[in-house]
C-alpha atoms as a PDB file:
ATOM      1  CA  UNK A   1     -45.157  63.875  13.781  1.00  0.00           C
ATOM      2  CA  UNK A   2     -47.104  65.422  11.068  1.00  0.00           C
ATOM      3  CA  UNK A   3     -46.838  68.214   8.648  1.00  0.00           C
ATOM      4  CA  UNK A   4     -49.704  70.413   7.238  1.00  0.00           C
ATOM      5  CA  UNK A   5     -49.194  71.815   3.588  1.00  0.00           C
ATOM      6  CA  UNK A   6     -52.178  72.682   1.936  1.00  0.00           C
ATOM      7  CA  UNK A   7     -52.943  71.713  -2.130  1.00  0.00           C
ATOM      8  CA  UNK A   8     -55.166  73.092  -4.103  1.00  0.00           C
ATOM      9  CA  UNK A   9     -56.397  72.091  -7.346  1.00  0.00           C
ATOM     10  CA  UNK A  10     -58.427  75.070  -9.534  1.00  0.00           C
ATOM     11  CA  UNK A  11     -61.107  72.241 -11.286  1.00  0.00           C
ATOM     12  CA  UNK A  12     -62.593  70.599  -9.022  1.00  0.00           C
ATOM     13  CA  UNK A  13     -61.728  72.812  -6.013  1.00  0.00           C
ATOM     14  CA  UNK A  14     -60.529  69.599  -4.072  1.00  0.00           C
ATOM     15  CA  UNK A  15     -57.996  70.205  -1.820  1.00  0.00           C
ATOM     16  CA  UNK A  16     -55.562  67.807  -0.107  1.00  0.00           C
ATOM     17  CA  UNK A  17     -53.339  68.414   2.806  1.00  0.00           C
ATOM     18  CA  UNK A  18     -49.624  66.164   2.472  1.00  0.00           C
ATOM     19  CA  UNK A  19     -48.639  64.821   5.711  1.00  0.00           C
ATOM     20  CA  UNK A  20     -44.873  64.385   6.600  1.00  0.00           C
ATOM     21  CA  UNK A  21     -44.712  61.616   8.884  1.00  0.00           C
ATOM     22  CA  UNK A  22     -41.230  60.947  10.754  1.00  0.00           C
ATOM     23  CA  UNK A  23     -39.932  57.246  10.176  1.00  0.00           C
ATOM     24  CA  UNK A  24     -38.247  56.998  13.956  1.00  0.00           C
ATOM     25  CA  UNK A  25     -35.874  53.650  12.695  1.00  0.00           C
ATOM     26  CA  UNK A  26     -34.279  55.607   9.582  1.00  0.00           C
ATOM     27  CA  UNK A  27     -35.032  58.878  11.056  1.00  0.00           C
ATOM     28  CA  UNK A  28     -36.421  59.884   7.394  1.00  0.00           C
ATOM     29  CA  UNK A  29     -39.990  61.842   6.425  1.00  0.00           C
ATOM     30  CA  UNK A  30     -42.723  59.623   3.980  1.00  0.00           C
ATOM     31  CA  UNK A  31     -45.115  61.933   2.709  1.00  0.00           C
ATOM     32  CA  UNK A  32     -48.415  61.087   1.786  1.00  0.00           C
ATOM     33  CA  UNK A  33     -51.740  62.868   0.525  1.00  0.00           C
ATOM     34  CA  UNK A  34     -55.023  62.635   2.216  1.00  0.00           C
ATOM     35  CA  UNK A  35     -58.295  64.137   0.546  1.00  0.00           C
ATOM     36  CA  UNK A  36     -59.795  66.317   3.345  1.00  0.00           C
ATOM     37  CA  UNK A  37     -63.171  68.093   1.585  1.00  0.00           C
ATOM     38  CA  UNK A  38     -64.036  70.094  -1.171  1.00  0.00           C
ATOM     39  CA  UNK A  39     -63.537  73.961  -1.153  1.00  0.00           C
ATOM     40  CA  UNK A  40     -66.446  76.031  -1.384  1.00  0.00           C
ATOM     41  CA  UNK A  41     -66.715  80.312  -3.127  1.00  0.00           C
ATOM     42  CA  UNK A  42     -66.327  82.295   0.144  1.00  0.00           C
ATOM     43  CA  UNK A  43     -68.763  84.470   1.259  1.00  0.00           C
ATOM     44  CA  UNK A  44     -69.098  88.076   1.120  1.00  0.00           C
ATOM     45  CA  UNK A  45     -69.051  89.350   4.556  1.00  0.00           C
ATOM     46  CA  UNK A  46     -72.643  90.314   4.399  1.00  0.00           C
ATOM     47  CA  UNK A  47     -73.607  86.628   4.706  1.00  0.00           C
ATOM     48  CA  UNK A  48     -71.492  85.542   7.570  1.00  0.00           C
ATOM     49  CA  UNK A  49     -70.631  82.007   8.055  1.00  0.00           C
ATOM     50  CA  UNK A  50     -72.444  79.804  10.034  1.00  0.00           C
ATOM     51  CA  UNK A  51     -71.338  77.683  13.368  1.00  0.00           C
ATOM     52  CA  UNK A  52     -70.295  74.095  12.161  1.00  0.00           C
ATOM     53  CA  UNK A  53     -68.713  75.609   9.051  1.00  0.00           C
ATOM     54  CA  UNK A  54     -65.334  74.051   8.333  1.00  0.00           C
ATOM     55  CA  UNK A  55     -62.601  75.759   7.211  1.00  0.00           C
ATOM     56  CA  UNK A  56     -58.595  76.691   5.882  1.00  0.00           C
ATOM     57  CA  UNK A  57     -57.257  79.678   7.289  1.00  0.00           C
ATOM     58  CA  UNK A  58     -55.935  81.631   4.415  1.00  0.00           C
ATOM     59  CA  UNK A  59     -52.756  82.991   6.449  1.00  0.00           C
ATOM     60  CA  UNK A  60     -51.195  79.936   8.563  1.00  0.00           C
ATOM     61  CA  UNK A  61     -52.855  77.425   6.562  1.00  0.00           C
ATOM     62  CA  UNK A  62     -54.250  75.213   9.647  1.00  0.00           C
ATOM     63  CA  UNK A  63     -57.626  73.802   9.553  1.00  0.00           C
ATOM     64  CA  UNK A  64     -60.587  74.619  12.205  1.00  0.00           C
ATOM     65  CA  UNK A  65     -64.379  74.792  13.116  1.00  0.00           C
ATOM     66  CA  UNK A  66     -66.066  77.911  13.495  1.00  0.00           C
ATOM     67  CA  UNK A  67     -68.181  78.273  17.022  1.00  0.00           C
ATOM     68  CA  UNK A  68     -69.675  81.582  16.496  1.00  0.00           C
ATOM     69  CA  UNK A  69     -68.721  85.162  15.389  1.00  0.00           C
ATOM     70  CA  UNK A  70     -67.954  88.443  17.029  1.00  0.00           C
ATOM     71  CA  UNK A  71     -68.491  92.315  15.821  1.00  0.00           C
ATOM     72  CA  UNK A  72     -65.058  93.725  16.291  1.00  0.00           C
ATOM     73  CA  UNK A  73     -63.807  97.243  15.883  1.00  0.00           C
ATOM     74  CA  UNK A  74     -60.702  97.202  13.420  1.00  0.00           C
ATOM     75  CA  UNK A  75     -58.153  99.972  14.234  1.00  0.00           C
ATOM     76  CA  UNK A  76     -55.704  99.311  10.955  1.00  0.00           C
ATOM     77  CA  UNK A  77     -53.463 102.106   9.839  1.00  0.00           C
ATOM     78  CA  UNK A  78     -52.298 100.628   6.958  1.00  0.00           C
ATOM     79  CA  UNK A  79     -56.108 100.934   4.584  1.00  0.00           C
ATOM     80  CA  UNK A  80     -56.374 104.338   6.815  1.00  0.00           C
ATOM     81  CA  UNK A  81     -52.764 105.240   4.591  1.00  0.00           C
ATOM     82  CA  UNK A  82     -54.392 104.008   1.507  1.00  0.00           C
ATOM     83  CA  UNK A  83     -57.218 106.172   1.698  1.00  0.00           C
ATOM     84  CA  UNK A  84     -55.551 109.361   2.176  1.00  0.00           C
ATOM     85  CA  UNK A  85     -55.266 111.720  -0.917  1.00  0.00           C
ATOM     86  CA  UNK A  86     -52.394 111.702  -3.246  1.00  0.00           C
ATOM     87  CA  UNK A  87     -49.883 114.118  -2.439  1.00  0.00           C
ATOM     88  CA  UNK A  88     -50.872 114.659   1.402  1.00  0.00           C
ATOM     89  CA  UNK A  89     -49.494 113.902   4.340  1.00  0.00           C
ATOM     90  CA  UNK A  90     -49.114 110.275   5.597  1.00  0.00           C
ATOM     91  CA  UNK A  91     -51.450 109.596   8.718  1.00  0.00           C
ATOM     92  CA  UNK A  92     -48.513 108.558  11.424  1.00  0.00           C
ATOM     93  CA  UNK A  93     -49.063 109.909  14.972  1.00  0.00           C
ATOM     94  CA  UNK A  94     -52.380 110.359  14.322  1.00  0.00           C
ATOM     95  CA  UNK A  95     -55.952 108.741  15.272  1.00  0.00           C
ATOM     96  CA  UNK A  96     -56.961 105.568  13.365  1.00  0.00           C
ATOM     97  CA  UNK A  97     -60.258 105.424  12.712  1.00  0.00           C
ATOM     98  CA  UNK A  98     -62.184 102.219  13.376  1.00  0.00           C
ATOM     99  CA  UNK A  99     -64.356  99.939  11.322  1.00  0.00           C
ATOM    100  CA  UNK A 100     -66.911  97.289  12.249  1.00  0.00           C
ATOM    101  CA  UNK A 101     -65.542  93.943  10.925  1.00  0.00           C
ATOM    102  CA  UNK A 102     -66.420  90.366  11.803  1.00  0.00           C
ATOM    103  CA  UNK A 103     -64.251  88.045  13.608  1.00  0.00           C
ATOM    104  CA  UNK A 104     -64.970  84.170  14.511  1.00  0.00           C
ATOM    105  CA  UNK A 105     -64.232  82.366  17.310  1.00  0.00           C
ATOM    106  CA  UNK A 106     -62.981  79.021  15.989  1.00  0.00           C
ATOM    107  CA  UNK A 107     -61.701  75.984  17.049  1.00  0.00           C
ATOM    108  CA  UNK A 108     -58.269  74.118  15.293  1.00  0.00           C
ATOM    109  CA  UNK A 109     -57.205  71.171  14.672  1.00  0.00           C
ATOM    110  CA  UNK A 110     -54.764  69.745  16.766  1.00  0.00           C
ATOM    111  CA  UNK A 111     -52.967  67.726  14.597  1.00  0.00           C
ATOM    112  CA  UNK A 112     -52.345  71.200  13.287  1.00  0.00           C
ATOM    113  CA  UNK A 113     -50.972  73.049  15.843  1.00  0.00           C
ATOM    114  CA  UNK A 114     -47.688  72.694  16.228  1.00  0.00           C
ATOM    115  CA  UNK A 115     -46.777  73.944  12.721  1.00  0.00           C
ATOM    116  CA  UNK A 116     -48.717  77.238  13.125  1.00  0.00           C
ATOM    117  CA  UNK A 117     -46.658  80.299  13.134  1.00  0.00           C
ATOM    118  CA  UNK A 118     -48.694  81.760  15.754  1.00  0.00           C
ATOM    119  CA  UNK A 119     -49.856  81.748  19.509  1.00  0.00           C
ATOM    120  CA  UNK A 120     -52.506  79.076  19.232  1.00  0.00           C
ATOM    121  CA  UNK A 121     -53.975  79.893  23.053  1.00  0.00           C
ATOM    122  CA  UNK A 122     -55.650  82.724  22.477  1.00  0.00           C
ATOM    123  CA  UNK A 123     -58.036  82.935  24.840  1.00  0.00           C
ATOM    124  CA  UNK A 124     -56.306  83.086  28.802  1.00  0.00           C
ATOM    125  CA  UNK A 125     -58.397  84.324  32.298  1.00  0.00           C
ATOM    126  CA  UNK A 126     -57.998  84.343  35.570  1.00  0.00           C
ATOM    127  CA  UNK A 127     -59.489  81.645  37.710  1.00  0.00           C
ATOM    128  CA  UNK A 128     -63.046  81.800  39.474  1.00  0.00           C
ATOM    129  CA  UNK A 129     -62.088  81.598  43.239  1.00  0.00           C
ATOM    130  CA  UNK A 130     -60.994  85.185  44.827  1.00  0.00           C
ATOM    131  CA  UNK A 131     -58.187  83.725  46.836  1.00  0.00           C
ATOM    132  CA  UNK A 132     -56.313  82.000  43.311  1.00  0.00           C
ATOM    133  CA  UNK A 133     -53.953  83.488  41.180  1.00  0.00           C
ATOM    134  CA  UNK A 134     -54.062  80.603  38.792  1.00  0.00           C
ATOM    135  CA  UNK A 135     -54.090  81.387  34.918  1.00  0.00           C
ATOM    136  CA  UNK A 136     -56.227  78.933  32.745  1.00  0.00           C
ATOM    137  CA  UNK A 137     -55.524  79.099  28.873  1.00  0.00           C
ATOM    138  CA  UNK A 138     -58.286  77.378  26.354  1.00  0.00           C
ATOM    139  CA  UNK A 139     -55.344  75.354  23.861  1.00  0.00           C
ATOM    140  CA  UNK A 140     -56.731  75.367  20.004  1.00  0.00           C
ATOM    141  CA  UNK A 141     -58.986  78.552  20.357  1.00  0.00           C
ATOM    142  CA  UNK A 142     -58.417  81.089  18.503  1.00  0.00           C
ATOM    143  CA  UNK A 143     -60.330  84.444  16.770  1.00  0.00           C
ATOM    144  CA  UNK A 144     -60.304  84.405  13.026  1.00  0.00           C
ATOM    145  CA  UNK A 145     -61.446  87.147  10.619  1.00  0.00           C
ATOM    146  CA  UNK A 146     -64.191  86.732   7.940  1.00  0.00           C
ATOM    147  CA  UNK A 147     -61.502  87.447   5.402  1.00  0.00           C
ATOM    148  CA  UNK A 148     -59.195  84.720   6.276  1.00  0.00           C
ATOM    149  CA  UNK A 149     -61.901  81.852   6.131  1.00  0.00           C
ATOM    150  CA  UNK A 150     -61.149  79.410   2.974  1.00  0.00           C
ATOM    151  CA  UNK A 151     -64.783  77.439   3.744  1.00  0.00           C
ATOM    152  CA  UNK A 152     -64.702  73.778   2.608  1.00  0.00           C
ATOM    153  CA  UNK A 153     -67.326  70.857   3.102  1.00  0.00           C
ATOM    154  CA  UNK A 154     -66.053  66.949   4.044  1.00  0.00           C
ATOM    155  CA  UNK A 155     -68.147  63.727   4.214  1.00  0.00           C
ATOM    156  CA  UNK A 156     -66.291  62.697   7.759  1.00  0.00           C
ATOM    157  CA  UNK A 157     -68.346  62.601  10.804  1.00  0.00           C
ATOM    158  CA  UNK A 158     -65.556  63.706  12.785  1.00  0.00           C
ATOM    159  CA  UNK A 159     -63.311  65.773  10.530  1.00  0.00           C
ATOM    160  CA  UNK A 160     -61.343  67.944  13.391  1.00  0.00           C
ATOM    161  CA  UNK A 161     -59.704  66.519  16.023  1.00  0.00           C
ATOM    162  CA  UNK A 162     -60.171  68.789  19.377  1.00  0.00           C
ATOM    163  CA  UNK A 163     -61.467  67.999  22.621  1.00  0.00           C
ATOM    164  CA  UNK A 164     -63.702  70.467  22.734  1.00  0.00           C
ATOM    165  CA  UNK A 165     -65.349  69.394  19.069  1.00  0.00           C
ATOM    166  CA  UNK A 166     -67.657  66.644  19.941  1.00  0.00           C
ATOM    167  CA  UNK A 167     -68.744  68.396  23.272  1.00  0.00           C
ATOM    168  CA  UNK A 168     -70.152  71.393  21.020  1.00  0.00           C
ATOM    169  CA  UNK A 169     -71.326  70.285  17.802  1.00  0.00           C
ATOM    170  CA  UNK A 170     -73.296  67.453  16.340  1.00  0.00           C
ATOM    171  CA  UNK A 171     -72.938  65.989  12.861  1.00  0.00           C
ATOM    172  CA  UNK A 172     -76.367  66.125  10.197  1.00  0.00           C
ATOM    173  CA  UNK A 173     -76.071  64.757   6.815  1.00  0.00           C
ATOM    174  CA  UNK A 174     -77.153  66.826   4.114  1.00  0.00           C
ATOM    175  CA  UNK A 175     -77.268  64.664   0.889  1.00  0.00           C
ATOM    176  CA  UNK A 176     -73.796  63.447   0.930  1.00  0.00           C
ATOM    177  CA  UNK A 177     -72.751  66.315   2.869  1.00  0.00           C
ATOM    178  CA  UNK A 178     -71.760  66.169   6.504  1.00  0.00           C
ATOM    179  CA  UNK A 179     -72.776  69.616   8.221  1.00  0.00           C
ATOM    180  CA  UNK A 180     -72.352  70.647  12.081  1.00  0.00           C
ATOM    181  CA  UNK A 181     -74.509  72.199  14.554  1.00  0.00           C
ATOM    182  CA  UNK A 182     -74.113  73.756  17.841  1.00  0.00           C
ATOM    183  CA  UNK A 183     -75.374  71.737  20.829  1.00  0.00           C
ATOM    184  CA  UNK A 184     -76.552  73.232  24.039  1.00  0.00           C
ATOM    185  CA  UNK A 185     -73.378  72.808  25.754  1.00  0.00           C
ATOM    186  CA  UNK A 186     -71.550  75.199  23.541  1.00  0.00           C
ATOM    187  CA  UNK A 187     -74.406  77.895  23.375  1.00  0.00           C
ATOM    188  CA  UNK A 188     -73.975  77.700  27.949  1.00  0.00           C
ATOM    189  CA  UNK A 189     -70.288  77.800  27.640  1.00  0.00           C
ATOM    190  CA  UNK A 190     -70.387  80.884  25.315  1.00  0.00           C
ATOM    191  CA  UNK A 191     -72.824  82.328  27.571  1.00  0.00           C
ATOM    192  CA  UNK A 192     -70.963  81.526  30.890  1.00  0.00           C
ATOM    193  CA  UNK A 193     -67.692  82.287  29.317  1.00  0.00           C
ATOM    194  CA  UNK A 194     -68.725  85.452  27.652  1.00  0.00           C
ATOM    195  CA  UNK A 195     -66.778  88.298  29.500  1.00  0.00           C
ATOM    196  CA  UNK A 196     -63.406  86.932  28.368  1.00  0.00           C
ATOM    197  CA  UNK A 197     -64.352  84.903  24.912  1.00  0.00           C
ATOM    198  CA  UNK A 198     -65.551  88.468  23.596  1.00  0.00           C
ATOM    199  CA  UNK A 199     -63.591  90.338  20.810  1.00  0.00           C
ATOM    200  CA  UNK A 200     -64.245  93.857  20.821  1.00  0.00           C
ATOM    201  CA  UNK A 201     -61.301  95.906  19.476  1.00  0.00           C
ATOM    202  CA  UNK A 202     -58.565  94.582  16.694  1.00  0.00           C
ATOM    203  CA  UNK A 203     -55.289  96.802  15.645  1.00  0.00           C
ATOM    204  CA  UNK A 204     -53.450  96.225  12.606  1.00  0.00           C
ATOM    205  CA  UNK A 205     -49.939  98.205  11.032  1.00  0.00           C
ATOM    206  CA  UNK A 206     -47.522  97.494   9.181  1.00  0.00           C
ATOM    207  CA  UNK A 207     -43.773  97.334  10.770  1.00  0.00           C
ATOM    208  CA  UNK A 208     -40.279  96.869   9.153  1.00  0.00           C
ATOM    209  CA  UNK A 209     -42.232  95.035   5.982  1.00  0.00           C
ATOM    210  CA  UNK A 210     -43.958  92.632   8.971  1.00  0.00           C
ATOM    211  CA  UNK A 211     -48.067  92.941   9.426  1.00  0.00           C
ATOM    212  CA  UNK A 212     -48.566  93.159  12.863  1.00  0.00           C
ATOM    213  CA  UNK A 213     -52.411  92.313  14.544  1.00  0.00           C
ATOM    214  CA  UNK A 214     -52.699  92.831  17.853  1.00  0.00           C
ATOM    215  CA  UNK A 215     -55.900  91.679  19.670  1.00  0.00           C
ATOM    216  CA  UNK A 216     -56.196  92.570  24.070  1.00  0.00           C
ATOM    217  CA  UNK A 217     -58.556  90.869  25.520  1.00  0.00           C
ATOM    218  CA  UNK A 218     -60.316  90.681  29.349  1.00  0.00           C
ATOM    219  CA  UNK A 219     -58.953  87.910  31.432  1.00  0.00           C
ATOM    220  CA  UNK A 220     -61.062  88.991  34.900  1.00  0.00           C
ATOM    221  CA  UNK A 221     -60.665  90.980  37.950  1.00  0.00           C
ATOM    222  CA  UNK A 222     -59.619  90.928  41.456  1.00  0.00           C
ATOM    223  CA  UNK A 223     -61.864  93.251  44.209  1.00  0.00           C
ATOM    224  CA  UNK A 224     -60.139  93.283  47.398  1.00  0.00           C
ATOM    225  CA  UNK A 225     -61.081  95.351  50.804  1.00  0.00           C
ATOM    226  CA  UNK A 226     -64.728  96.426  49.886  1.00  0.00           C
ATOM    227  CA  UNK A 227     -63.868  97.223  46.120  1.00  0.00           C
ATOM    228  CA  UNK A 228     -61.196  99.680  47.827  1.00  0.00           C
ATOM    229  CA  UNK A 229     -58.708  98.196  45.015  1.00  0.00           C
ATOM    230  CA  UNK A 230     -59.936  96.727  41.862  1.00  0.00           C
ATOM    231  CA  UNK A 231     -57.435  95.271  39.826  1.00  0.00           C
ATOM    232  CA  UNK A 232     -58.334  94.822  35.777  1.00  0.00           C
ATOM    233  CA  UNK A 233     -56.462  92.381  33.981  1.00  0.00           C
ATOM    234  CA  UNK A 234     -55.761  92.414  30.234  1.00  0.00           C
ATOM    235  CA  UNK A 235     -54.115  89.718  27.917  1.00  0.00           C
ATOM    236  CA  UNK A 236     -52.665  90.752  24.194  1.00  0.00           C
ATOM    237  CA  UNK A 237     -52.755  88.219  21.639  1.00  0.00           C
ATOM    238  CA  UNK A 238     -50.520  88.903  18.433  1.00  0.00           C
ATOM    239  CA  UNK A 239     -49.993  87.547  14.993  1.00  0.00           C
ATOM    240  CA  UNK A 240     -47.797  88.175  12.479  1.00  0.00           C
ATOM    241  CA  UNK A 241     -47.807  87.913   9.068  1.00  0.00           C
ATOM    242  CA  UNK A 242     -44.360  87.932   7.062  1.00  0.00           C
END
């Protein structure tokens, strides 16, 4: 098994990741370094990131792909505190104003998954037939705010390993640069999958010294008797941040 711990060096911007591999005859860890890419200056949110752009999340430090983004409205009490005046009164109990903020849908690495600190199957509906009650959960997909993108570029044709990443995007070179674009497969899956891929509200506090993010999302619905009874189902993913 592997461990992910990101390095960073300030010249060059090169990064390497050191993988702890698990010797299973003296039950000991080798580590080793592998170069992964180059870093690159993140963006300003005004110029969002593209689909195909590789990246380090800056919080649980796994690596991923980004598909495509979202326009989310962020509910987060904590910058709503920071704004108030000095001397008033704090904002607790009350209304949090939202803000438009944009959120990717990405997909990690595998390799990298079982060291992340977080529910890494976001994304869970309901199945298409009206007699199932079968859940179906999308492993590796997960919603990532433009903040939290460290963007890198590789030379590997296949630098992420998820099942998903071949089936969506195709490798161009660029100079020495490999780059990724979306094929037609993932623009009809976003399309098909749209009502419960979609991101629309985000909530963020502070608790007991822990940031909290809570993200619900639309997993389907069940009509029954005419639309007599409708039944709306909601999933809540959350992250924390220590």
């Amino acid at each position: 098994m592997a461990a992910v711990v990101a390095k960073f060096t300030s010249k060059s911007k090169l990064f390497v990741i050191a993988l702890s591999t698990q010797c299973q005859q003296s039950r000991s860890f080798v580590s080793r370094l592998a170069e992964v890419g180059k870093l690159e200056i993140p963006r300003p949110e005004a110029a969002k990131y593209v689909t195909g752009q590789l990246f380090l999340h800056r919080v649980f430090g796994y690596r991923g792909v980004i598909l495509f983004p979202w326009q989310a409205r962020v509910y987060d009490r904590d910058a709503q505190n920071l704004e108030r005046p000095p001397g008033s009164t704090s904002y607790a109990g009350q209304e949090v104003k939202s803000k438009t903020h944009t959120y990717y849908q990405v997909l990690i690495d595998s390799r990298d998954s079982p060291y992340i600190r977080a529910q890494t199957e976001a994304v869970t509906f309901l199945g298409n037939q009206e007699n199932s009650r079968s859940l179906y959960a999308i492993p590796g997909l997960d919603y990532v705010s433009h903040d939290d993108i460290h963007p890198y570029h590789t030379t590997e044709k296949r630098p992420l390993v998820h099942e998903l990443f071949d089936r969506f995007l195709i490798p161009t070179e660029e100079g020495s640069v490999t780059q990724f674009t979306s094929r037609e497969t993932l623009r009809a899956w976003q399309e098909k999958n749209h009502p419960w891929l979609e991101l629309s509200d985000v909530h963020k506090e502070t608790t007991e010294g822990i940031r909290v993010t809570v993200i619900p999302f639309y997993m389907g619905s069940r009509v029954r008797a005419l639309l007599v009874y409708c039944y709306d189902f909601r999933n809540v993913c959350v992250d924390l941040e220590s």
